[in-house]
């Protein structure tokens, strides 16, 4: 029985290894010859580093992407390159971090910035690998595409300078969204255009027409309008919204909490996003965020939910209401106060805030290490502190011994000086005796001479 179970485990291990090998077979390992051989094909490449934890986490997803792209008959080839071994090629493609995902199409290289899931990566590859502008020849095709895309940009009309600008913008923003074109006959009857040619965005159950005089540059307008009016916001979405230049009004709630307070605040944000679009859509993006962990780390604050916060992602400032938001009127008043400058901005990217960020991040790192692994935390932070303490103790001890030795040396020198002085007195006394003896001898001699003279 034991041998049979052992054989069974070996068979399962061999099967798993075979599956991994087959998965990896759909992803090509690229080397320095890739630079010269790639231009005839479209490549989706993962530039990775062997030691990178995020790269290791992406590897099974990347294998699934390779399988899906091959099985669907996509013209896109999937590969991976060790950017540390072929650093010159990675630098040529502008790789500055790991992992970096790029779609290489001719002389163009498109960066992928989305979530690292199989579905999102494949959708990006198919969108960028296809034509910049996809024509919609019929109303049925328009309806089909409209159902699939929550946000749909459409150029309507013939050749014109506006179309040239539309193509130029599409080449820049194809990494984010699709671009289509159609004739006026393809549009549904409810769509009315003031003039042709025109650029239209379909979203939020309606449509909006680009107006150069009111909306400014076409690229900026498309970049602002590529999001729905109301979003479920997370960290990645906030990162993308930073390119729009908009302020982001967010209801911070707990999605699992079905209390009236949480649901009401979410409804208030949704109503303002829909009913006041004409007033605020050029300056504000609306949404809600589940939980306050991310927003607390972003603001370096401790917000109590439910609440509303307005973020300026361009300079890291934020605005908080001075009282509870109970209705749409309260929120509209709060937003108008931000626009007219009567609400004080907090945070920012100044020097003091950067210092605060460094301290906050260091504190958060230490706390997370101790929370996840107390023993590891004690080792990582206790050992250096112990070494520093020993060094300080050693330095202080050396100073104390030095002081004692100096005192003893001083005492010894003082004693020597005293002994030297005493020796001098004895020598002087001896000299005095010798002098007295000499004087006595002199007197005795003089007396002897005097006696002789008398004789």
GROMACS .gro file of C-alpha atoms in nm:
model
  455
    1UNK     CA    1   0.000   0.000   0.000
    2UNK     CA    2   0.283   0.238   0.089
    3UNK     CA    3   0.458   0.172  -0.241
    4UNK     CA    4   0.132   0.221  -0.431
    5UNK     CA    5   0.066   0.557  -0.261
    6UNK     CA    6   0.425   0.659  -0.334
    7UNK     CA    7   0.381   0.575  -0.700
    8UNK     CA    8   0.055   0.771  -0.703
    9UNK     CA    9   0.228   1.081  -0.560
   10UNK     CA   10   0.505   1.048  -0.816
   11UNK     CA   11   0.250   1.026  -1.096
   12UNK     CA   12   0.071   1.338  -0.970
   13UNK     CA   13   0.401   1.526  -0.943
   14UNK     CA   14   0.498   1.421  -1.295
   15UNK     CA   15   0.157   1.528  -1.428
   16UNK     CA   16   0.186   1.867  -1.257
   17UNK     CA   17   0.535   1.917  -1.398
   18UNK     CA   18   0.407   1.823  -1.745
   19UNK     CA   19   0.123   2.075  -1.718
   20UNK     CA   20   0.363   2.350  -1.613
   21UNK     CA   21   0.595   2.261  -1.901
   22UNK     CA   22   0.310   2.271  -2.152
   23UNK     CA   23   0.189   2.603  -2.012
   24UNK     CA   24   0.535   2.751  -2.040
   25UNK     CA   25   0.564   2.622  -2.398
   26UNK     CA   26   0.312   2.886  -2.510
   27UNK     CA   27   0.539   3.162  -2.375
   28UNK     CA   28   0.870   3.206  -2.556
   29UNK     CA   29   1.190   3.282  -2.366
   30UNK     CA   30   1.350   3.574  -2.549
   31UNK     CA   31   1.719   3.654  -2.582
   32UNK     CA   32   1.935   3.919  -2.751
   33UNK     CA   33   1.830   3.801  -3.099
   34UNK     CA   34   1.478   3.926  -3.028
   35UNK     CA   35   1.571   4.285  -3.114
   36UNK     CA   36   1.639   4.202  -3.479
   37UNK     CA   37   1.369   3.937  -3.531
   38UNK     CA   38   1.063   4.099  -3.372
   39UNK     CA   39   0.954   4.360  -3.626
   40UNK     CA   40   0.761   4.122  -3.852
   41UNK     CA   41   0.532   4.017  -3.564
   42UNK     CA   42   0.326   4.165  -3.282
   43UNK     CA   43   0.467   4.074  -2.942
   44UNK     CA   44   0.330   4.088  -2.590
   45UNK     CA   45   0.638   4.076  -2.366
   46UNK     CA   46   0.687   4.048  -1.991
   47UNK     CA   47   1.020   4.203  -1.887
   48UNK     CA   48   1.102   4.046  -1.549
   49UNK     CA   49   1.376   3.999  -1.292
   50UNK     CA   50   1.437   3.650  -1.141
   51UNK     CA   51   1.448   3.788  -0.784
   52UNK     CA   52   1.129   3.998  -0.817
   53UNK     CA   53   0.837   3.874  -0.605
   54UNK     CA   54   0.575   4.046  -0.822
   55UNK     CA   55   0.729   3.881  -1.130
   56UNK     CA   56   0.698   3.536  -0.970
   57UNK     CA   57   0.335   3.609  -0.885
   58UNK     CA   58   0.267   3.710  -1.246
   59UNK     CA   59   0.430   3.399  -1.397
   60UNK     CA   60   0.129   3.157  -1.378
   61UNK     CA   61  -0.102   3.432  -1.506
   62UNK     CA   62   0.138   3.498  -1.792
   63UNK     CA   63   0.139   3.129  -1.886
   64UNK     CA   64  -0.242   3.137  -1.899
   65UNK     CA   65  -0.226   3.444  -2.123
   66UNK     CA   66   0.005   3.256  -2.358
   67UNK     CA   67  -0.231   2.958  -2.374
   68UNK     CA   68  -0.538   3.177  -2.436
   69UNK     CA   69  -0.373   3.384  -2.708
   70UNK     CA   70  -0.248   3.074  -2.890
   71UNK     CA   71  -0.576   2.883  -2.866
   72UNK     CA   72  -0.782   3.182  -2.985
   73UNK     CA   73  -0.571   3.218  -3.299
   74UNK     CA   74  -0.451   3.566  -3.206
   75UNK     CA   75  -0.167   3.709  -3.415
   76UNK     CA   76  -0.005   3.831  -3.093
   77UNK     CA   77   0.291   3.626  -2.977
   78UNK     CA   78   0.358   3.604  -2.603
   79UNK     CA   79   0.710   3.610  -2.464
   80UNK     CA   80   0.916   3.695  -2.159
   81UNK     CA   81   1.266   3.835  -2.118
   82UNK     CA   82   1.502   3.840  -1.822
   83UNK     CA   83   1.569   4.213  -1.810
   84UNK     CA   84   1.869   4.165  -1.581
   85UNK     CA   85   2.046   3.937  -1.829
   86UNK     CA   86   1.956   4.149  -2.133
   87UNK     CA   87   1.963   4.489  -1.971
   88UNK     CA   88   2.066   4.678  -2.287
   89UNK     CA   89   1.757   4.557  -2.476
   90UNK     CA   90   1.533   4.626  -2.175
   91UNK     CA   91   1.672   4.979  -2.148
   92UNK     CA   92   1.611   5.035  -2.518
   93UNK     CA   93   1.244   4.957  -2.462
   94UNK     CA   94   1.228   5.191  -2.162
   95UNK     CA   95   1.202   4.925  -1.891
   96UNK     CA   96   1.257   5.085  -1.550
   97UNK     CA   97   1.077   4.848  -1.314
   98UNK     CA   98   0.968   4.486  -1.282
   99UNK     CA   99   0.754   4.340  -1.411
  100UNK     CA  100   0.695   4.562  -1.716
  101UNK     CA  101   0.442   4.450  -1.976
  102UNK     CA  102   0.467   4.595  -2.326
  103UNK     CA  103   0.298   4.528  -2.657
  104UNK     CA  104   0.545   4.579  -2.942
  105UNK     CA  105   0.388   4.658  -3.277
  106UNK     CA  106   0.630   4.762  -3.550
  107UNK     CA  107   0.829   5.057  -3.422
  108UNK     CA  108   0.575   5.132  -3.149
  109UNK     CA  109   0.584   5.009  -2.789
  110UNK     CA  110   0.267   5.032  -2.574
  111UNK     CA  111   0.286   5.009  -2.195
  112UNK     CA  112   0.028   4.809  -2.004
  113UNK     CA  113  -0.079   4.972  -1.675
  114UNK     CA  114  -0.390   4.775  -1.586
  115UNK     CA  115  -0.460   4.501  -1.333
  116UNK     CA  116  -0.242   4.193  -1.374
  117UNK     CA  117  -0.523   3.951  -1.448
  118UNK     CA  118  -0.552   3.722  -1.747
  119UNK     CA  119  -0.873   3.884  -1.874
  120UNK     CA  120  -0.744   4.242  -1.852
  121UNK     CA  121  -0.409   4.162  -2.015
  122UNK     CA  122  -0.573   3.975  -2.303
  123UNK     CA  123  -0.825   4.254  -2.357
  124UNK     CA  124  -0.538   4.505  -2.372
  125UNK     CA  125  -0.344   4.292  -2.622
  126UNK     CA  126  -0.642   4.244  -2.854
  127UNK     CA  127  -0.734   4.614  -2.840
  128UNK     CA  128  -0.385   4.747  -2.913
  129UNK     CA  129  -0.295   4.479  -3.168
  130UNK     CA  130  -0.600   4.561  -3.382
  131UNK     CA  131  -0.664   4.871  -3.595
  132UNK     CA  132  -0.659   5.210  -3.427
  133UNK     CA  133  -1.002   5.300  -3.562
  134UNK     CA  134  -1.256   5.019  -3.599
  135UNK     CA  135  -1.533   5.091  -3.851
  136UNK     CA  136  -1.896   5.007  -3.771
  137UNK     CA  137  -2.068   4.939  -4.105
  138UNK     CA  138  -2.423   4.878  -3.976
  139UNK     CA  139  -2.663   4.970  -3.699
  140UNK     CA  140  -2.665   4.608  -3.581
  141UNK     CA  141  -2.287   4.620  -3.543
  142UNK     CA  142  -2.318   4.947  -3.352
  143UNK     CA  143  -2.572   4.794  -3.111
  144UNK     CA  144  -2.350   4.489  -3.060
  145UNK     CA  145  -2.044   4.700  -2.979
  146UNK     CA  146  -2.246   4.940  -2.763
  147UNK     CA  147  -2.360   4.653  -2.538
  148UNK     CA  148  -2.003   4.529  -2.491
  149UNK     CA  149  -1.845   4.862  -2.398
  150UNK     CA  150  -1.945   5.079  -2.105
  151UNK     CA  151  -1.765   5.375  -2.264
  152UNK     CA  152  -1.764   5.404  -2.645
  153UNK     CA  153  -1.593   5.676  -2.853
  154UNK     CA  154  -1.724   5.722  -3.205
  155UNK     CA  155  -1.620   5.948  -3.492
  156UNK     CA  156  -1.909   6.032  -3.726
  157UNK     CA  157  -1.847   6.178  -4.072
  158UNK     CA  158  -1.602   6.170  -4.360
  159UNK     CA  159  -1.243   6.284  -4.403
  160UNK     CA  160  -1.165   6.601  -4.214
  161UNK     CA  161  -0.903   6.768  -3.990
  162UNK     CA  162  -1.111   6.648  -3.693
  163UNK     CA  163  -1.071   6.288  -3.809
  164UNK     CA  164  -0.694   6.334  -3.842
  165UNK     CA  165  -0.687   6.464  -3.486
  166UNK     CA  166  -0.907   6.173  -3.375
  167UNK     CA  167  -0.662   5.922  -3.526
  168UNK     CA  168  -0.371   6.098  -3.357
  169UNK     CA  169  -0.542   6.082  -3.017
  170UNK     CA  170  -0.634   5.716  -3.074
  171UNK     CA  171  -0.268   5.626  -3.130
  172UNK     CA  172  -0.192   5.774  -2.789
  173UNK     CA  173  -0.489   5.650  -2.586
  174UNK     CA  174  -0.559   5.311  -2.746
  175UNK     CA  175  -0.396   5.158  -2.436
  176UNK     CA  176  -0.701   5.273  -2.237
  177UNK     CA  177  -1.006   5.246  -2.463
  178UNK     CA  178  -1.143   5.154  -2.807
  179UNK     CA  179  -1.202   5.399  -3.091
  180UNK     CA  180  -1.470   5.350  -3.358
  181UNK     CA  181  -1.600   5.532  -3.665
  182UNK     CA  182  -1.933   5.523  -3.849
  183UNK     CA  183  -2.158   5.715  -4.085
  184UNK     CA  184  -2.456   5.910  -3.956
  185UNK     CA  185  -2.697   5.645  -4.091
  186UNK     CA  186  -2.557   5.387  -3.847
  187UNK     CA  187  -2.657   5.586  -3.538
  188UNK     CA  188  -2.984   5.515  -3.352
  189UNK     CA  189  -3.272   5.756  -3.404
  190UNK     CA  190  -3.241   5.907  -3.056
  191UNK     CA  191  -2.895   6.044  -3.140
  192UNK     CA  192  -2.902   6.394  -3.287
  193UNK     CA  193  -2.584   6.576  -3.383
  194UNK     CA  194  -2.563   6.955  -3.421
  195UNK     CA  195  -2.315   6.925  -3.709
  196UNK     CA  196  -2.082   6.687  -3.891
  197UNK     CA  197  -1.815   6.571  -3.851
  198UNK     CA  198  -1.848   6.499  -3.479
  199UNK     CA  199  -1.693   6.295  -3.199
  200UNK     CA  200  -1.939   6.133  -2.962
  201UNK     CA  201  -1.896   5.936  -2.639
  202UNK     CA  202  -2.167   5.690  -2.531
  203UNK     CA  203  -2.177   5.613  -2.158
  204UNK     CA  204  -2.398   5.620  -1.849
  205UNK     CA  205  -2.705   5.540  -2.061
  206UNK     CA  206  -2.673   5.852  -2.275
  207UNK     CA  207  -2.428   6.031  -2.507
  208UNK     CA  208  -2.223   6.351  -2.514
  209UNK     CA  209  -2.089   6.540  -2.815
  210UNK     CA  210  -1.743   6.696  -2.819
  211UNK     CA  211  -1.746   7.076  -2.846
  212UNK     CA  212  -1.407   7.227  -2.919
  213UNK     CA  213  -1.501   7.568  -2.776
  214UNK     CA  214  -1.637   7.434  -2.447
  215UNK     CA  215  -1.429   7.118  -2.402
  216UNK     CA  216  -1.091   7.237  -2.528
  217UNK     CA  217  -0.834   6.997  -2.669
  218UNK     CA  218  -0.975   6.668  -2.806
  219UNK     CA  219  -0.708   6.456  -2.635
  220UNK     CA  220  -0.785   6.611  -2.294
  221UNK     CA  221  -1.159   6.567  -2.346
  222UNK     CA  222  -1.126   6.198  -2.438
  223UNK     CA  223  -0.891   6.141  -2.144
  224UNK     CA  224  -1.149   6.293  -1.908
  225UNK     CA  225  -1.449   6.115  -2.059
  226UNK     CA  226  -1.302   5.764  -2.079
  227UNK     CA  227  -1.441   5.688  -1.733
  228UNK     CA  228  -1.802   5.636  -1.638
  229UNK     CA  229  -1.961   5.914  -1.434
  230UNK     CA  230  -1.969   5.696  -1.121
  231UNK     CA  231  -1.702   5.439  -1.031
  232UNK     CA  232  -1.618   5.176  -0.775
  233UNK     CA  233  -1.283   5.330  -0.682
  234UNK     CA  234  -0.971   5.139  -0.578
  235UNK     CA  235  -0.601   5.222  -0.569
  236UNK     CA  236  -0.545   5.144  -0.937
  237UNK     CA  237  -0.844   5.355  -1.046
  238UNK     CA  238  -0.714   5.650  -0.843
  239UNK     CA  239  -0.378   5.613  -1.017
  240UNK     CA  240  -0.546   5.628  -1.359
  241UNK     CA  241  -0.769   5.919  -1.258
  242UNK     CA  242  -0.455   6.120  -1.186
  243UNK     CA  243  -0.412   6.169  -1.563
  244UNK     CA  244  -0.752   6.337  -1.599
  245UNK     CA  245  -0.678   6.642  -1.384
  246UNK     CA  246  -1.013   6.600  -1.208
  247UNK     CA  247  -1.089   6.613  -0.837
  248UNK     CA  248  -1.225   6.280  -0.712
  249UNK     CA  249  -1.526   6.290  -0.476
  250UNK     CA  250  -1.548   5.955  -0.295
  251UNK     CA  251  -1.791   5.811  -0.042
  252UNK     CA  252  -1.584   5.597   0.196
  253UNK     CA  253  -1.820   5.320   0.306
  254UNK     CA  254  -1.832   4.954   0.406
  255UNK     CA  255  -1.998   4.757   0.125
  256UNK     CA  256  -2.082   4.478   0.367
  257UNK     CA  257  -2.261   4.719   0.599
  258UNK     CA  258  -2.623   4.747   0.487
  259UNK     CA  259  -2.717   5.014   0.741
  260UNK     CA  260  -2.909   5.319   0.622
  261UNK     CA  261  -2.614   5.550   0.692
  262UNK     CA  262  -2.380   5.370   0.449
  263UNK     CA  263  -2.635   5.312   0.172
  264UNK     CA  264  -2.764   5.669   0.196
  265UNK     CA  265  -2.420   5.824   0.148
  266UNK     CA  266  -2.355   5.604  -0.155
  267UNK     CA  267  -2.691   5.707  -0.304
  268UNK     CA  268  -2.614   6.075  -0.245
  269UNK     CA  269  -2.287   6.049  -0.443
  270UNK     CA  270  -2.463   5.861  -0.726
  271UNK     CA  271  -2.743   6.118  -0.749
  272UNK     CA  272  -2.502   6.411  -0.766
  273UNK     CA  273  -2.293   6.233  -1.033
  274UNK     CA  274  -2.604   6.183  -1.248
  275UNK     CA  275  -2.820   6.490  -1.182
  276UNK     CA  276  -2.542   6.750  -1.166
  277UNK     CA  277  -2.323   6.620  -1.448
  278UNK     CA  278  -2.350   6.943  -1.650
  279UNK     CA  279  -2.230   7.141  -1.348
  280UNK     CA  280  -1.942   6.926  -1.226
  281UNK     CA  281  -1.828   6.671  -1.485
  282UNK     CA  282  -1.540   6.887  -1.615
  283UNK     CA  283  -1.387   6.919  -1.269
  284UNK     CA  284  -1.507   6.617  -1.068
  285UNK     CA  285  -1.516   6.239  -1.084
  286UNK     CA  286  -1.755   6.059  -0.848
  287UNK     CA  287  -1.746   5.716  -0.689
  288UNK     CA  288  -1.726   5.513  -0.369
  289UNK     CA  289  -1.452   5.310  -0.201
  290UNK     CA  290  -1.501   4.999   0.009
  291UNK     CA  291  -1.325   5.037   0.345
  292UNK     CA  292  -1.091   5.306   0.475
  293UNK     CA  293  -0.757   5.120   0.490
  294UNK     CA  294  -0.627   5.245   0.156
  295UNK     CA  295  -0.752   5.600   0.198
  296UNK     CA  296  -0.605   5.621   0.550
  297UNK     CA  297  -0.262   5.520   0.421
  298UNK     CA  298  -0.295   5.766   0.133
  299UNK     CA  299  -0.393   6.059   0.354
  300UNK     CA  300  -0.185   5.951   0.656
  301UNK     CA  301  -0.501   6.007   0.857
  302UNK     CA  302  -0.766   5.799   1.033
  303UNK     CA  303  -1.104   5.861   0.871
  304UNK     CA  304  -1.415   5.724   1.037
  305UNK     CA  305  -1.659   5.569   0.791
  306UNK     CA  306  -1.897   5.646   0.640
  307UNK     CA  307  -1.764   5.979   0.521
  308UNK     CA  308  -1.688   6.182   0.210
  309UNK     CA  309  -1.344   6.293   0.095
  310UNK     CA  310  -1.246   6.487  -0.217
  311UNK     CA  311  -0.896   6.410  -0.352
  312UNK     CA  312  -0.674   6.616  -0.579
  313UNK     CA  313  -0.457   6.339  -0.726
  314UNK     CA  314  -0.227   6.586  -0.903
  315UNK     CA  315  -0.083   6.741  -0.584
  316UNK     CA  316  -0.198   6.496  -0.310
  317UNK     CA  317  -0.423   6.751  -0.142
  318UNK     CA  318  -0.761   6.653  -0.002
  319UNK     CA  319  -1.076   6.817   0.134
  320UNK     CA  320  -1.296   6.700   0.422
  321UNK     CA  321  -1.645   6.835   0.504
  322UNK     CA  322  -1.679   7.023   0.831
  323UNK     CA  323  -2.014   6.852   0.900
  324UNK     CA  324  -2.197   6.532   0.805
  325UNK     CA  325  -2.326   6.498   0.450
  326UNK     CA  326  -2.694   6.416   0.491
  327UNK     CA  327  -2.838   6.498   0.147
  328UNK     CA  328  -2.752   6.586  -0.213
  329UNK     CA  329  -2.787   6.953  -0.121
  330UNK     CA  330  -2.518   6.914   0.146
  331UNK     CA  331  -2.280   6.750  -0.102
  332UNK     CA  332  -2.349   7.008  -0.374
  333UNK     CA  333  -2.281   7.288  -0.124
  334UNK     CA  334  -1.956   7.119  -0.016
  335UNK     CA  335  -1.839   7.086  -0.379
  336UNK     CA  336  -1.928   7.448  -0.458
  337UNK     CA  337  -1.731   7.559  -0.151
  338UNK     CA  338  -1.428   7.369  -0.284
  339UNK     CA  339  -1.463   7.538  -0.622
  340UNK     CA  340  -1.483   7.888  -0.474
  341UNK     CA  341  -1.192   7.822  -0.235
  342UNK     CA  342  -1.374   7.849   0.098
  343UNK     CA  343  -1.278   7.494   0.205
  344UNK     CA  344  -0.923   7.460   0.334
  345UNK     CA  345  -0.709   7.204   0.151
  346UNK     CA  346  -0.515   6.956   0.362
  347UNK     CA  347  -0.212   6.744   0.277
  348UNK     CA  348  -0.012   6.828  -0.036
  349UNK     CA  349   0.334   6.743  -0.166
  350UNK     CA  350   0.543   7.003   0.020
  351UNK     CA  351   0.867   6.935   0.208
  352UNK     CA  352   0.703   6.880   0.547
  353UNK     CA  353   0.448   6.643   0.395
  354UNK     CA  354   0.727   6.442   0.236
  355UNK     CA  355   0.903   6.412   0.569
  356UNK     CA  356   0.573   6.306   0.724
  357UNK     CA  357   0.528   6.047   0.448
  358UNK     CA  358   0.874   5.899   0.512
  359UNK     CA  359   0.804   5.869   0.885
  360UNK     CA  360   0.455   5.729   0.826
  361UNK     CA  361   0.579   5.469   0.575
  362UNK     CA  362   0.861   5.362   0.807
  363UNK     CA  363   0.620   5.330   1.098
  364UNK     CA  364   0.371   5.135   0.884
  365UNK     CA  365   0.644   4.899   0.764
  366UNK     CA  366   0.761   4.826   1.117
  367UNK     CA  367   0.406   4.771   1.241
  368UNK     CA  368   0.319   4.540   0.951
  369UNK     CA  369   0.633   4.331   1.007
  370UNK     CA  370   0.561   4.290   1.378
  371UNK     CA  371   0.195   4.215   1.308
  372UNK     CA  372   0.265   3.948   1.046
  373UNK     CA  373   0.569   3.792   1.216
  374UNK     CA  374   0.664   3.909   1.567
  375UNK     CA  375   0.977   3.691   1.580
  376UNK     CA  376   1.102   3.823   1.249
  377UNK     CA  377   1.032   4.178   1.366
  378UNK     CA  378   1.229   4.123   1.686
  379UNK     CA  379   1.519   3.984   1.485
  380UNK     CA  380   1.520   4.256   1.219
  381UNK     CA  381   1.484   4.549   1.455
  382UNK     CA  382   1.602   4.408   1.790
  383UNK     CA  383   1.938   4.285   1.662
  384UNK     CA  384   2.054   4.623   1.524
  385UNK     CA  385   1.933   4.799   1.839
  386UNK     CA  386   2.123   4.548   2.051
  387UNK     CA  387   2.442   4.600   1.850
  388UNK     CA  388   2.408   4.978   1.880
  389UNK     CA  389   2.347   4.947   2.255
  390UNK     CA  390   2.661   4.735   2.299
  391UNK     CA  391   2.865   4.985   2.098
  392UNK     CA  392   2.737   5.275   2.308
  393UNK     CA  393   2.809   5.083   2.628
  394UNK     CA  394   3.160   5.007   2.505
  395UNK     CA  395   3.227   5.370   2.420
  396UNK     CA  396   3.100   5.490   2.759
  397UNK     CA  397   3.301   5.222   2.943
  398UNK     CA  398   3.621   5.318   2.762
  399UNK     CA  399   3.569   5.680   2.861
  400UNK     CA  400   3.520   5.583   3.229
  401UNK     CA  401   3.836   5.369   3.240
  402UNK     CA  402   4.024   5.651   3.069
  403UNK     CA  403   3.908   5.893   3.341
  404UNK     CA  404   4.017   5.658   3.619
  405UNK     CA  405   4.357   5.607   3.463
  406UNK     CA  406   4.400   5.981   3.420
  407UNK     CA  407   4.313   6.037   3.788
  408UNK     CA  408   4.555   5.769   3.901
  409UNK     CA  409   4.825   5.915   3.676
  410UNK     CA  410   4.761   6.261   3.818
  411UNK     CA  411   4.782   6.130   4.174
  412UNK     CA  412   5.103   5.946   4.094
  413UNK     CA  413   5.261   6.254   3.941
  414UNK     CA  414   5.155   6.459   4.242
  415UNK     CA  415   5.306   6.203   4.476
  416UNK     CA  416   5.628   6.198   4.278
  417UNK     CA  417   5.647   6.572   4.296
  418UNK     CA  418   5.600   6.557   4.675
  419UNK     CA  419   5.865   6.291   4.705
  420UNK     CA  420   6.097   6.499   4.492
  421UNK     CA  421   6.037   6.804   4.710
  422UNK     CA  422   6.101   6.601   5.026
  423UNK     CA  423   6.425   6.465   4.879
  424UNK     CA  424   6.534   6.819   4.812
  425UNK     CA  425   6.486   6.918   5.178
  426UNK     CA  426   6.697   6.623   5.298
  427UNK     CA  427   6.967   6.711   5.052
  428UNK     CA  428   6.960   7.072   5.172
  429UNK     CA  429   6.989   6.957   5.536
  430UNK     CA  430   7.284   6.736   5.445
  431UNK     CA  431   7.447   7.025   5.265
  432UNK     CA  432   7.394   7.248   5.571
  433UNK     CA  433   7.565   6.989   5.794
  434UNK     CA  434   7.852   6.963   5.553
  435UNK     CA  435   7.883   7.340   5.545
  436UNK     CA  436   7.878   7.350   5.928
  437UNK     CA  437   8.150   7.089   5.938
  438UNK     CA  438   8.356   7.285   5.691
  439UNK     CA  439   8.310   7.599   5.901
  440UNK     CA  440   8.416   7.410   6.217
  441UNK     CA  441   8.720   7.273   6.040
  442UNK     CA  442   8.803   7.623   5.923
  443UNK     CA  443   8.776   7.767   6.270
  444UNK     CA  444   8.987   7.484   6.409
  445UNK     CA  445   9.257   7.551   6.150
  446UNK     CA  446   9.259   7.922   6.221
  447UNK     CA  447   9.293   7.849   6.595
  448UNK     CA  448   9.588   7.617   6.526
  449UNK     CA  449   9.767   7.890   6.328
  450UNK     CA  450   9.700   8.143   6.604
  451UNK     CA  451   9.857   7.910   6.863
  452UNK     CA  452  10.170   7.870   6.649
  453UNK     CA  453  10.207   8.246   6.621
  454UNK     CA  454  10.192   8.277   6.996
  455UNK     CA  455  10.467   8.020   7.036
   0.00000   0.00000   0.00000
